[in-house]
Amino acid sequence: LTPCVFPMIPITVSFFLKQSEKVHHRPITMALVYCATIVVVLTLAAVALLSLFREFSTHPIMNFALGALFMFFALSLFGMYESELLHSLARFTSAREGQGGLVGTMFMALTCTIISFACVAPFLGGFGGTNVDSSITWMHRLLGGLAFSVTFASPFFLLALFPALLAKMPKSGNWLNAVKVVMGFLELAAALKFFRQGELIF
């Protein structure tokens, strides 16, 4: 429902519709490869970030740094600026989508993940705020990252299999900005949590 991700849905569906015109098209396989790529990339990113937050959460300076990071995410969601990965990385992956087949599908998924990073990163960051508890194990982080990435990828999987469902989805509009602002306040709350945690450790 974020402005970075929602517009990617019709682009993804049109990609799969174009693939369906080819001979020996395997819609289920293509949808699985597309979503599996997103799941693997986002799960690894989530586990890495959660592990990083876990290590940093014991030091007061790092708590303040994490609070500042969440402030950065919050201000980005409020529309003060856009946070995004390198354009060259997105161009690299999008240039290889034209290969078609499973390889093209994987690069399409990578492009979607890179472009969506600006809206996905704050969620991963907010997710990291739940990871400071000492009872959280590596397996918890892996399962949490997997749940996050599967949830992100599931709409793309369904729409890749049933493109007609796209017509029933709401159109992009101002309501997405309202969603973005609400998410910004959630990130602001996460920032305050880390600032408070750093203060308590001091």
XYZ file of C-alpha atoms in Angstrom, residues 10 37 39 50 62 66 73 90 106 112 121 126-127 133 138-140 150 155 157 162 175 189-190 192 197:
26
model
C 0.475 -3.074 -12.789
C 13.675 -13.897 -5.737
C 11.595 -13.465 -0.709
C 17.908 -7.348 12.557
C 24.339 3.276 18.583
C 19.447 4.124 15.164
C 13.085 7.251 7.374
C 18.233 -0.339 -10.856
C 14.529 -12.852 -11.650
C 10.985 -4.292 -8.174
C 13.517 -0.023 4.310
C 10.682 -0.580 12.365
C 10.811 -4.338 12.458
C 14.951 -8.297 23.434
C 18.774 -16.119 15.129
C 15.875 -18.423 14.188
C 13.363 -15.785 15.304
C 6.477 -13.554 1.962
C 0.190 -10.002 -3.904
C 2.270 -13.968 -6.915
C -4.647 -14.066 -12.113
C -4.871 8.054 -0.464
C 7.614 6.366 17.274
C 10.402 3.854 16.597
C 11.711 7.931 19.979
C 16.641 3.361 25.107
